[in-house]
């Protein structure tokens, strides 16, 4: 399974998240930071080549 680096919106540390398959995107999942354990939302989307990217944002933003 491939992963993608995201930056935690709370502690600004970077960590890798597992990517869903392209046909499951776009989607958003709740995720807990692997560094500070604070919750965040991670948005996944894919381009026309089936390349999946991920972005993290804080809850309530
Ligand atoms: Zn964090």
Coordinates of C-alpha atoms and ligand atoms in Angstrom, one line a residue:
X1 CA 0.0 0.0 0.0
X2 CA 1.4 3.4 -0.9
X3 CA 1.5 6.3 1.5
X4 CA 1.6 10.1 1.2
X5 CA 3.2 12.6 3.6
X6 CA 0.9 15.1 5.3
X7 CA 1.6 17.8 7.8
X8 CA -0.3 17.9 11.0
X9 CA -2.2 21.1 11.4
X10 CA -1.7 21.0 15.2
X11 CA 2.0 20.2 15.7
X12 CA 3.2 20.7 12.1
X13 CA 5.1 17.4 12.1
X14 CA 5.0 15.4 8.9
X15 CA 4.0 11.8 8.8
X16 CA 2.8 9.2 6.2
X17 CA -0.8 8.2 5.7
X18 CA -1.9 5.1 3.7
X19 CA -3.7 6.1 0.5
X20 CA -7.1 4.7 -0.6
X21 CA -7.5 3.4 -4.1
X22 CA -8.2 6.1 -6.7
X23 CA -11.8 5.0 -7.3
X24 CA -12.5 5.7 -3.6
X25 CA -11.6 9.4 -4.0
X26 CA -12.4 12.2 -3.5
X27 CA -13.1 11.5 0.2
X28 CA -12.3 12.8 3.7
X29 CA -11.4 10.7 6.7
X30 CA -10.9 11.4 10.4
X31 CA -7.3 10.7 11.4
X32 CA -5.4 11.0 14.6
X33 CA -1.9 12.5 14.3
X34 CA 0.8 9.9 14.8
X35 CA 3.0 12.4 16.6
X36 CA 0.6 14.4 18.9
X37 CA -2.5 12.2 18.6
X38 CA -4.8 15.2 17.9
X39 CA -7.6 14.6 15.5
X40 CA -7.6 16.0 12.0
X41 CA -9.4 15.5 8.7
X42 CA -7.4 14.1 5.8
X43 CA -8.8 14.8 2.3
X44 CA -7.8 12.4 -0.5
X45 CA -8.2 13.2 -4.2
X46 CA -6.8 11.7 -7.4
X47 CA -5.8 13.2 -10.7
X48 CA -6.5 11.7 -14.1
X49 CA -3.5 9.4 -14.0
X50 CA -4.9 7.8 -10.8
X51 CA -2.3 9.4 -8.6
X52 CA -3.7 9.9 -5.2
X53 CA -2.8 12.9 -3.0
X54 CA -3.6 13.7 0.6
X55 CA -4.0 16.9 2.6
X56 CA -4.5 17.3 6.3
X57 CA -6.6 20.1 8.0
X58 CA -7.8 20.7 11.4
X59 CA -11.3 20.0 12.6
X60 CA -13.6 23.0 12.4
X61 CA -11.6 24.9 9.9
Ligands
LIG1 ZN1 0.3 16.4 15.4

